[in-house]
Coordinates of C-alpha atoms and ligand atoms in Angstrom, one line a residue:
M1303 CA -19.7 17.3 -2.2
S1304 CA -20.5 20.0 0.4
P1305 CA -17.5 22.2 1.1
L1306 CA -17.7 21.3 4.8
R1307 CA -17.3 17.6 4.0
S1308 CA -14.1 18.1 2.0
V1309 CA -10.8 16.8 3.5
G1310 CA -9.5 20.4 3.6
A1311 CA -12.4 21.7 5.7
R1312 CA -12.2 18.7 8.0
L1313 CA -8.5 18.9 8.5
G1314 CA -8.6 22.7 9.1
L1315 CA -11.5 22.3 11.6
G1316 CA -9.7 19.4 13.2
L1317 CA -6.5 21.5 13.7
A1318 CA -8.6 24.4 15.0
V1319 CA -10.3 22.2 17.5
V1320 CA -7.0 20.9 18.7
V1321 CA -5.6 24.5 19.1
A1322 CA -8.7 25.7 20.8
G1323 CA -8.6 22.7 23.2
A1324 CA -5.0 23.5 24.0
L1325 CA -5.9 27.1 24.7
V1326 CA -8.7 26.2 27.0
L1327 CA -6.4 23.7 28.8
V1328 CA -3.8 26.4 29.3
D1329 CA -6.5 28.8 30.6
L1330 CA -8.0 26.3 33.0
I1331 CA -4.9 24.6 34.3
V1332 CA -1.7 26.5 33.5
V1333 CA -2.8 30.0 34.2
P1334 CA -4.4 29.3 37.6
S1335 CA -1.4 27.2 38.7
L1336 CA 0.9 30.0 37.6
E1337 CA -1.2 32.5 39.6
R1338 CA -1.1 30.2 42.7
N1339 CA 2.6 29.8 42.5
L1340 CA 3.2 33.6 42.3
V1341 CA 0.8 34.2 45.3
N1342 CA 2.4 31.5 47.3
A1343 CA 5.9 32.7 46.6
K1344 CA 4.9 36.2 47.8
I1345 CA 3.3 34.8 51.0
H1346 CA 6.3 32.6 51.6
Q1347 CA 8.6 35.6 51.2
L1348 CA 6.6 37.6 53.8
R1349 CA 6.4 34.6 56.2
E1350 CA 10.2 34.2 56.0
A1351 CA 10.8 37.9 56.7
A1352 CA 8.2 38.2 59.5
P1353 CA 10.2 36.8 62.5
T1354 CA 13.3 39.0 61.8
V1355 CA 11.1 42.1 61.3
A1356 CA 9.2 41.3 64.5
S1357 CA 12.3 40.9 66.6
E1358 CA 13.8 44.1 65.2
I1359 CA 10.7 46.1 65.9
A1360 CA 10.3 44.6 69.4
Q1361 CA 13.8 45.7 70.3
S1362 CA 13.4 49.2 69.0
S1363 CA 12.6 52.1 71.3
P1364 CA 9.6 54.4 70.8
F1365 CA 11.9 57.0 69.3
T1366 CA 13.3 54.8 66.6
L1367 CA 10.1 52.8 66.0
D1368 CA 9.0 54.7 62.9
D1369 CA 12.5 54.5 61.3
Q1370 CA 12.7 50.9 62.2
L1371 CA 9.3 50.3 60.5
Q1372 CA 10.4 52.1 57.4
A1373 CA 13.7 50.2 57.2
A1374 CA 11.8 46.9 57.7
A1375 CA 9.2 47.8 55.1
A1376 CA 12.0 48.6 52.6
S1377 CA 13.9 45.4 53.3
A1378 CA 10.8 43.1 53.2
N1379 CA 9.3 45.0 50.3
A1380 CA 6.0 45.2 52.1
R1381 CA 3.9 47.4 54.4
V1382 CA 4.7 46.7 58.0
V1383 CA 2.0 47.3 60.6
Y1384 CA 2.6 47.0 64.4
Y1385 CA -0.4 46.2 66.5
S1386 CA -1.0 46.3 70.2
S1387 CA -3.7 44.3 71.9
L1388 CA -6.7 46.2 73.4
G1389 CA -7.9 43.3 75.5
S1390 CA -8.5 39.6 75.1
D1391 CA -12.3 39.4 75.6
P1392 CA -13.2 39.9 72.9
P1393 CA -9.7 40.0 71.4
K1394 CA -9.1 43.3 69.7
L1395 CA -6.1 45.0 68.2
S1396 CA -5.3 48.6 67.4
V1397 CA -2.7 49.9 65.1
F1398 CA 0.3 51.0 67.2
A1399 CA 2.5 51.9 64.3
D1400 CA 2.4 51.6 60.5
S1401 CA 5.0 52.0 57.8
S1402 CA 2.2 53.6 55.7
P1403 CA 0.3 55.6 58.2
I1404 CA -1.9 57.5 55.8
T1405 CA -4.1 54.5 55.0
S1406 CA -4.0 52.9 58.5
T1407 CA -7.7 52.6 58.7
D1408 CA -7.9 49.8 56.2
V1409 CA -5.8 47.4 58.4
E1410 CA -7.5 48.1 61.6
D1411 CA -9.6 44.9 61.6
D1412 CA -7.1 42.6 59.9
R1413 CA -8.3 39.1 60.5
L1414 CA -4.9 37.4 60.1
A1415 CA -3.3 39.7 62.7
L1416 CA -6.2 39.0 65.1
R1417 CA -5.8 35.2 64.5
A1418 CA -2.1 35.5 65.1
L1419 CA -2.9 37.2 68.4
V1420 CA -5.5 34.6 69.4
E1421 CA -3.6 31.5 68.3
A1422 CA -0.3 32.9 69.4
R1423 CA 1.5 31.7 66.2
S1424 CA 2.4 33.1 62.9
V1425 CA -0.4 33.1 60.4
S1426 CA -0.2 33.9 56.6
G1427 CA -2.6 34.0 53.6
T1428 CA -4.3 36.4 51.3
V1429 CA -7.0 39.0 52.0
S1430 CA -9.1 41.0 49.6
E1431 CA -10.0 44.6 50.1
H1432 CA -11.7 47.0 47.7
D1433 CA -11.1 44.7 44.7
Q1434 CA -7.5 44.3 45.6
R1435 CA -5.7 41.2 46.9
F1436 CA -2.9 41.3 49.4
A1437 CA -0.5 38.7 50.7
E1438 CA -0.1 38.8 54.4
A1439 CA 2.0 37.3 57.2
A1440 CA 1.2 38.1 60.8
Y1441 CA 3.6 37.3 63.6
P1442 CA 2.8 37.6 67.4
V1443 CA 5.4 39.3 69.6
A1444 CA 5.6 39.0 73.4
G1445 CA 3.5 41.5 75.3
G1446 CA 0.3 41.3 73.2
Y1447 CA 1.8 42.8 70.1
V1448 CA 1.5 41.6 66.5
V1449 CA 3.6 42.4 63.5
L1450 CA 1.8 42.3 60.1
L1451 CA 3.6 42.3 56.8
R1452 CA 1.3 43.1 53.9
A1453 CA 2.2 43.3 50.2
S1454 CA -0.1 44.0 47.3
L1455 CA -0.5 41.2 44.8
R1456 CA -1.5 43.7 42.1
D1457 CA 1.8 43.5 40.2
S1458 CA 1.9 39.7 40.3
L1459 CA -1.7 39.4 39.2
R1460 CA -1.2 42.0 36.5
S1461 CA 1.6 40.0 35.0
I1462 CA -0.7 36.9 35.1
H1463 CA -3.3 39.0 33.3
L1464 CA -0.8 40.0 30.7
V1465 CA 0.3 36.4 30.1
R1466 CA -3.3 35.4 29.8
S1467 CA -4.2 38.1 27.2
R1468 CA -1.0 37.4 25.2
L1469 CA -2.0 33.7 25.3
V1470 CA -5.4 34.5 24.0
V1471 CA -4.0 36.6 21.2
A1472 CA -1.4 34.0 20.3
G1473 CA -4.0 31.3 20.5
L1474 CA -6.3 33.1 18.1
I1475 CA -3.5 33.6 15.7
A1476 CA -2.6 29.9 15.9
L1477 CA -6.3 29.1 15.5
L1478 CA -6.5 31.1 12.3
A1479 CA -3.2 29.8 11.0
S1480 CA -4.2 26.2 11.7
L1481 CA -7.5 26.7 9.9
L1482 CA -5.7 28.1 6.9
V1483 CA -2.7 25.7 6.9
G1484 CA -5.0 22.7 7.4
Y1485 CA -7.3 23.8 4.7
F1486 CA -4.6 24.6 2.1
A1487 CA -2.5 21.5 2.9
A1488 CA -5.6 19.3 2.5
S1489 CA -6.7 21.1 -0.6
V1490 CA -3.4 20.3 -2.3
F1491 CA -3.9 16.6 -1.3
A1492 CA -7.5 16.7 -2.3
R1493 CA -6.5 18.0 -5.7
R1494 CA -4.0 15.1 -6.2
I1495 CA -6.6 12.6 -5.0
R1496 CA -9.2 14.0 -7.4
R1497 CA -6.6 13.6 -10.2
L1498 CA -6.1 10.0 -9.2
E1499 CA -9.9 9.5 -9.1
R1500 CA -10.3 10.8 -12.6
A1501 CA -7.5 8.5 -13.8
A1502 CA -9.2 5.5 -12.1
D1503 CA -12.5 6.5 -13.8
R1504 CA -10.8 6.7 -17.2
I1505 CA -9.2 3.3 -16.7
A1506 CA -12.6 1.9 -15.5
A1507 CA -14.1 3.3 -18.7
G1508 CA -11.5 1.4 -20.8
D1509 CA -9.3 4.3 -21.7
F1510 CA -5.7 3.2 -21.1
E1511 CA -4.0 5.9 -23.2
E1512 CA -3.3 8.7 -20.7
P1513 CA -0.6 7.9 -18.2
V1514 CA -1.2 8.4 -14.5
I1515 CA 1.3 11.0 -13.3
D1516 CA 2.0 12.2 -9.8
T1517 CA 5.6 13.1 -9.1
G1518 CA 5.1 13.2 -5.3
K1519 CA 7.4 10.8 -3.3
D1520 CA 4.8 10.3 -0.5
E1521 CA 2.0 7.7 -0.2
L1522 CA -0.1 9.4 -2.8
G1523 CA 2.8 9.3 -5.2
Q1524 CA 3.3 5.6 -4.5
L1525 CA -0.4 5.0 -5.1
A1526 CA -0.2 6.9 -8.4
A1527 CA 2.7 4.7 -9.4
S1528 CA 0.7 1.6 -8.6
F1529 CA -2.2 3.0 -10.7
E1530 CA 0.3 3.6 -13.6
R1531 CA 1.5 0.0 -13.4
M1532 CA -2.1 -1.2 -13.4
R1533 CA -2.8 1.0 -16.4
R1534 CA 0.1 -0.4 -18.4
R1535 CA -0.7 -4.0 -17.5
L1536 CA -4.4 -3.5 -18.5
A1537 CA -3.3 -1.8 -21.7
Q1538 CA -1.1 -4.8 -22.5
V1539 CA -3.9 -7.2 -21.7
E1540 CA -6.4 -5.2 -23.8
H1541 CA -3.9 -5.0 -26.7
A1542 CA -3.3 -8.8 -26.5
R1543 CA -7.1 -9.4 -26.4
R1544 CA -7.7 -7.3 -29.5
E1545 CA -4.9 -8.9 -31.3
F1546 CA -6.1 -12.4 -30.3
I1547 CA -9.6 -11.7 -31.6
A1548 CA -8.3 -10.2 -34.8
N1549 CA -5.9 -13.1 -35.4
A1550 CA -8.5 -15.7 -34.5
S1551 CA -11.1 -14.2 -36.8
H1552 CA -8.6 -14.0 -39.6
E1553 CA -7.6 -17.6 -39.1
L1554 CA -11.2 -18.7 -39.2
R1555 CA -12.1 -16.6 -42.2
T1556 CA -9.4 -17.9 -44.5
P1557 CA -10.6 -21.6 -44.6
L1558 CA -14.3 -20.5 -44.5
F1559 CA -13.8 -18.3 -47.6
S1560 CA -11.9 -21.1 -49.3
L1561 CA -14.7 -23.6 -48.5
A1562 CA -17.4 -21.1 -49.7
G1563 CA -15.4 -20.7 -53.0
F1564 CA -15.1 -24.4 -53.6
L1565 CA -18.8 -25.0 -52.8
E1566 CA -19.7 -22.4 -55.4
L1567 CA -17.4 -24.2 -58.0
M1568 CA -18.9 -27.6 -57.1
T1569 CA -22.4 -26.4 -58.2
D1570 CA -21.0 -26.1 -61.7
E1571 CA -22.4 -29.3 -63.3
E1572 CA -19.8 -29.5 -66.0
L1573 CA -17.0 -30.4 -63.6
D1574 CA -15.3 -33.7 -64.5
P1575 CA -15.1 -36.3 -61.7
R1576 CA -11.3 -35.9 -61.3
T1577 CA -11.6 -32.2 -60.6
Q1578 CA -14.5 -32.8 -58.3
A1579 CA -12.4 -35.3 -56.3
E1580 CA -9.6 -32.8 -56.1
F1581 CA -12.0 -30.1 -54.9
M1582 CA -13.4 -32.5 -52.3
A1583 CA -9.9 -33.3 -51.0
T1584 CA -9.1 -29.6 -50.7
M1585 CA -12.4 -28.9 -48.9
R1586 CA -11.6 -31.7 -46.5
E1587 CA -8.2 -30.2 -45.8
Q1588 CA -9.9 -26.8 -45.1
L1589 CA -12.4 -28.5 -42.8
D1590 CA -9.6 -30.3 -40.9
R1591 CA -7.8 -27.0 -40.6
L1592 CA -11.0 -25.4 -39.2
T1593 CA -11.6 -28.2 -36.8
K1594 CA -8.1 -28.1 -35.5
L1595 CA -8.3 -24.3 -35.1
A1596 CA -11.5 -24.6 -33.2
T1597 CA -10.0 -27.2 -30.9
D1598 CA -6.9 -25.1 -30.4
L1599 CA -9.0 -22.0 -29.6
L1600 CA -11.1 -23.9 -27.2
D1601 CA -8.0 -25.2 -25.4
L1602 CA -6.6 -21.7 -25.2
A1603 CA -10.0 -20.3 -23.9
R1604 CA -10.0 -23.1 -21.2
L1605 CA -6.4 -22.4 -20.3
D1606 CA -7.1 -18.7 -20.0
A1607 CA -10.2 -19.3 -17.8
G1608 CA -8.2 -21.7 -15.7
R1609 CA -10.8 -24.4 -16.5
L1610 CA -8.4 -26.9 -18.1
R1611 CA -7.7 -29.7 -15.6
V1612 CA -4.6 -31.9 -16.0
E1613 CA -3.9 -35.1 -14.2
R1614 CA -0.7 -35.6 -12.3
E1615 CA -0.1 -39.3 -12.6
P1616 CA 3.0 -41.4 -13.6
V1617 CA 3.5 -41.2 -17.3
D1618 CA 6.2 -43.0 -19.3
L1619 CA 7.6 -40.6 -21.8
A1620 CA 9.5 -43.4 -23.6
S1621 CA 6.2 -45.1 -24.5
I1622 CA 4.7 -41.8 -25.5
A1623 CA 7.7 -41.4 -27.9
V1624 CA 6.9 -44.8 -29.4
T1625 CA 3.2 -43.9 -29.8
L1626 CA 4.1 -40.7 -31.5
V1627 CA 6.3 -42.4 -34.0
E1628 CA 3.6 -44.9 -34.8
E1629 CA 1.0 -42.2 -35.2
F1630 CA 3.1 -40.1 -37.5
D1631 CA 4.6 -43.0 -39.4
A1632 CA 2.4 -42.6 -42.4
V1633 CA 2.8 -38.8 -42.5
A1634 CA 6.6 -39.0 -42.2
R1635 CA 6.7 -41.6 -45.0
S1636 CA 4.6 -39.4 -47.3
S1637 CA 6.8 -36.4 -46.6
G1638 CA 10.0 -38.5 -46.9
H1639 CA 11.2 -37.9 -43.3
D1640 CA 13.1 -40.4 -41.3
L1641 CA 11.2 -40.4 -38.0
R1642 CA 12.6 -42.6 -35.3
V1643 CA 12.9 -43.1 -31.5
D1644 CA 16.5 -42.9 -30.4
G1645 CA 17.1 -44.8 -27.2
G1646 CA 14.1 -46.3 -25.4
A1647 CA 15.0 -46.2 -21.7
E1648 CA 12.0 -46.0 -19.4
A1649 CA 11.4 -42.3 -18.5
P1650 CA 8.8 -42.1 -15.6
A1651 CA 7.4 -38.6 -15.4
L1652 CA 4.6 -37.1 -13.5
G1653 CA 1.8 -35.6 -15.6
D1654 CA -1.2 -36.1 -17.8
E1655 CA -0.7 -38.8 -20.5
E1656 CA -3.3 -37.3 -22.9
R1657 CA -1.8 -33.8 -22.6
A1658 CA 1.8 -35.1 -22.9
L1659 CA 0.8 -36.8 -26.1
Q1660 CA -0.9 -33.6 -27.3
I1661 CA 2.3 -31.7 -26.7
G1662 CA 4.4 -34.4 -28.4
R1663 CA 2.1 -34.3 -31.5
I1664 CA 2.6 -30.5 -31.7
L1665 CA 6.4 -30.9 -31.5
V1666 CA 6.6 -33.8 -34.0
E1667 CA 4.2 -32.2 -36.4
N1668 CA 6.4 -29.0 -36.4
A1669 CA 9.5 -31.1 -37.0
L1670 CA 7.9 -32.7 -40.0
V1671 CA 6.2 -29.6 -41.4
H1672 CA 8.9 -27.1 -41.0
T1673 CA 11.8 -29.1 -42.3
P1674 CA 12.6 -30.2 -45.8
P1675 CA 11.8 -33.8 -46.9
G1676 CA 14.4 -36.4 -46.4
T1677 CA 15.8 -35.0 -43.2
P1678 CA 15.8 -37.1 -40.0
V1679 CA 13.6 -36.4 -37.0
R1680 CA 14.7 -38.1 -33.7
L1681 CA 12.8 -38.6 -30.5
R1682 CA 14.7 -39.2 -27.3
T1683 CA 14.0 -39.5 -23.6
T1684 CA 16.5 -38.2 -21.1
R1685 CA 16.7 -37.3 -17.4
R1686 CA 17.9 -34.2 -15.7
D1687 CA 17.9 -33.9 -11.9
G1688 CA 14.3 -34.0 -10.8
A1689 CA 13.0 -33.9 -14.3
V1690 CA 12.4 -36.2 -17.3
L1691 CA 12.7 -34.9 -20.9
L1692 CA 11.1 -35.9 -24.2
T1693 CA 13.2 -34.3 -27.0
V1694 CA 12.2 -33.9 -30.6
E1695 CA 15.2 -33.1 -32.7
D1696 CA 15.3 -32.2 -36.4
E1697 CA 17.9 -31.0 -38.9
G1698 CA 15.8 -28.5 -40.8
P1699 CA 16.6 -24.8 -41.4
G1700 CA 15.9 -24.1 -37.8
I1701 CA 14.6 -21.0 -36.0
P1702 CA 16.5 -17.7 -36.1
L1703 CA 18.0 -17.0 -32.6
D1704 CA 16.0 -13.7 -32.3
Q1705 CA 12.8 -15.6 -32.7
A1706 CA 13.5 -18.2 -30.1
A1707 CA 11.1 -16.6 -27.6
Q1708 CA 8.5 -15.5 -30.1
V1709 CA 7.8 -19.0 -31.5
F1710 CA 5.9 -19.6 -28.2
E1711 CA 3.6 -16.6 -28.7
R1712 CA 0.1 -17.1 -29.8
F1713 CA -0.4 -16.9 -33.6
H1714 CA 3.3 -16.5 -34.2
R1715 CA 4.3 -18.0 -37.4
G1716 CA 7.8 -17.9 -38.8
D1717 CA 8.5 -16.3 -42.2
G1718 CA 7.6 -18.7 -45.0
S1719 CA 6.1 -21.2 -42.6
K1720 CA 3.6 -23.7 -43.9
A1721 CA 0.3 -21.9 -44.4
S1722 CA -1.6 -24.7 -42.8
G1723 CA -0.4 -23.7 -39.3
S1724 CA -2.1 -21.1 -37.3
G1725 CA 0.8 -20.4 -35.0
L1726 CA -1.0 -21.7 -31.9
G1727 CA 0.7 -25.1 -31.5
L1728 CA 3.8 -24.1 -29.4
A1729 CA 1.8 -21.6 -27.3
I1730 CA -0.6 -24.3 -26.3
A1731 CA 2.3 -26.8 -25.8
R1732 CA 4.1 -24.5 -23.4
E1733 CA 1.0 -23.5 -21.4
L1734 CA -0.1 -27.2 -21.1
A1735 CA 3.4 -28.2 -19.9
E1736 CA 3.5 -25.4 -17.3
L1737 CA 0.1 -26.5 -16.1
M1738 CA 1.6 -30.0 -15.4
G1739 CA 4.5 -28.3 -13.5
G1740 CA 6.9 -28.7 -16.4
A1741 CA 8.0 -26.6 -19.5
V1742 CA 8.7 -26.7 -23.2
E1743 CA 12.3 -25.7 -23.9
L1744 CA 13.9 -24.9 -27.2
Q1745 CA 17.6 -25.4 -27.9
I1746 CA 19.1 -24.0 -31.1
I1747 CA 22.3 -25.6 -32.3
P1748 CA 23.6 -24.8 -35.9
G1749 CA 22.0 -27.4 -38.1
R1750 CA 19.8 -28.8 -35.4
T1751 CA 16.6 -27.7 -33.7
I1752 CA 15.7 -29.4 -30.4
F1753 CA 12.4 -29.0 -28.7
A1754 CA 12.0 -30.7 -25.3
L1755 CA 9.0 -31.4 -23.1
V1756 CA 10.2 -31.3 -19.6
L1757 CA 8.1 -32.9 -16.9
P1758 CA 8.8 -33.5 -13.2
K1759 CA 10.2 -37.0 -12.4
A1760 CA 7.7 -39.5 -11.1
L1761 CA 8.2 -40.3 -7.4
S1762 CA 9.7 -43.7 -6.6
E1763 CA 7.2 -46.6 -6.5
R1764 CA 6.9 -46.4 -2.7
A1765 CA 6.2 -42.7 -2.7
I1766 CA 3.6 -42.8 -5.5
P1767 CA 0.4 -41.8 -3.7
R1768 CA -2.4 -44.2 -3.8
E1769 CA -5.9 -43.2 -4.9
N1770 CA -7.6 -40.5 -2.9
E1771 CA -4.3 -39.4 -1.3
P1772 CA -3.1 -35.8 -1.8
V1773 CA -0.6 -35.5 -4.6
P1774 CA 2.6 -33.7 -3.5
E1775 CA 3.6 -30.6 -5.5
P1776 CA 6.2 -31.7 -8.2
S1777 CA 9.3 -29.7 -8.7
L1778 CA 11.8 -29.4 -11.4
Q1779 CA 14.7 -29.6 -9.0
Ligands
LIG2869 N1 11.0 -27.7 -35.7 C1 10.9 -26.5 -36.3 N2 11.8 -26.0 -37.2 C2 11.7 -24.8 -37.7 N3 10.8 -23.9 -37.3 C3 9.9 -24.3 -36.4 C4 9.9 -25.6 -35.8 N4 8.9 -25.6 -34.9 C5 8.3 -24.4 -34.9 N5 8.8 -23.6 -35.8 C6 8.5 -22.2 -36.1 O1 7.7 -21.7 -35.0 C7 6.4 -21.2 -35.5 C8 5.3 -21.5 -34.5 O2 5.0 -22.8 -34.4 P1 3.6 -23.3 -34.0 O3 3.2 -22.6 -32.8 O4 3.6 -24.8 -33.9 O5 2.7 -22.8 -35.2 P2 2.5 -23.3 -36.6 O6 3.2 -24.6 -36.7 O7 1.0 -23.5 -36.7 O8 3.0 -22.3 -37.5 C9 6.2 -21.9 -36.8 O9 5.5 -21.1 -37.7 C10 7.7 -22.1 -37.3 O10 8.1 -20.9 -38.0
LIG2870 MG1 2.8 -26.2 -35.4

């Protein structure tokens, strides 16, 4: 980036332009108006003094005229010239007396005094002479006389000059200061922005290790804090992704290795038919496990991609409970479990029947697999305000309290759990239930483990939307 395009240079230049603009404005507007005010004040002062001076001079005798002029000049703080008319065609004046007689020639043809004579009224203004400006007030007196008060504007203009030159110096200093301050302030910001830029590049390149730090409390600090939150979240997602891939490949490898091993053994021609049948049974088990795992992984992938669609139609959880007991009857018998539905009241929920069954299978299978033979497993349907529950209750060893949340994590398996499980069941169950606007809840009571599929209650018959009508959002309340 060229140095002139940096934020520092731009801010510095911007500030300098503002300061220079202010300076020009002061010079073009403020200074001239100041000058005008000072000049006008001087003229006004002379105009005010002129009638008094004129009447005093008019009353004085030829002997006291000079003293009178000096006194008037001192009190009006101006030179006082007394003219007499030399005729009216053309009108002409000659200096009759002057408080500063040495330089009388310069006021001989004063145009304001002449105008006062011709127009017979007081006239005031400025005149320039030999590069000098004067404020003047001329006042006609009876008998063809004119009194002129003249004061040099040199002092007033000099002070304006002084103000102007001071302003220029102050302006230049401000200009330089604004350039420097702007440049350095922006450089500090630019440095922080570059640090954030590098952090963003690191994160974009997949490096989530180094934290994004900026201790500032301003907007940049807040931006850095947002970056840091994003980094942590991405790091978590990345960690979960790696873990998922590692777990999934591990889960796939175990049955594949086992299958490969058995295939090897099967090539041994000396195997007796009984052993062969045993091997075949084990291989089928492994194949079932692989198929289930593949289905589960596919479901999870679809859930993650948001591509898994669920229906939201009336589902009777009570009849799902009956179906589940029928489906698992043979399994329960072989494992010696007493599997039964307890209470069969109609439980109209809103959801996807196939998915509700899938969740029920996961819960029942767990209750059968993770409990000792001979223990009872009960299915119940209950209601809670706005929701319908299908509970699966067993009396097995249960789940330690500190693992209550973890059992819903992907690939989480309790210690000593049946090796056949891959730890995906409950994770899928919960995500599916949430997709239907419901939940899977776990209640741990000493001696009993209760999992519940919670779904929103179906609307009353009248409110159930007909086909092609929008389905209202269900809620648990
Ligand atoms: N009814 C239950 N009784 C005791 N432990 C259970 C029960 N259901 C689930 N668990 C525990 O939760 C873990 C996770 O369950 P799940 O996600 O279905 O995976 P899997 O059954 O494949 O191990 C199980 O490994 C087990 O330790
Ligand atoms: Mg399971």
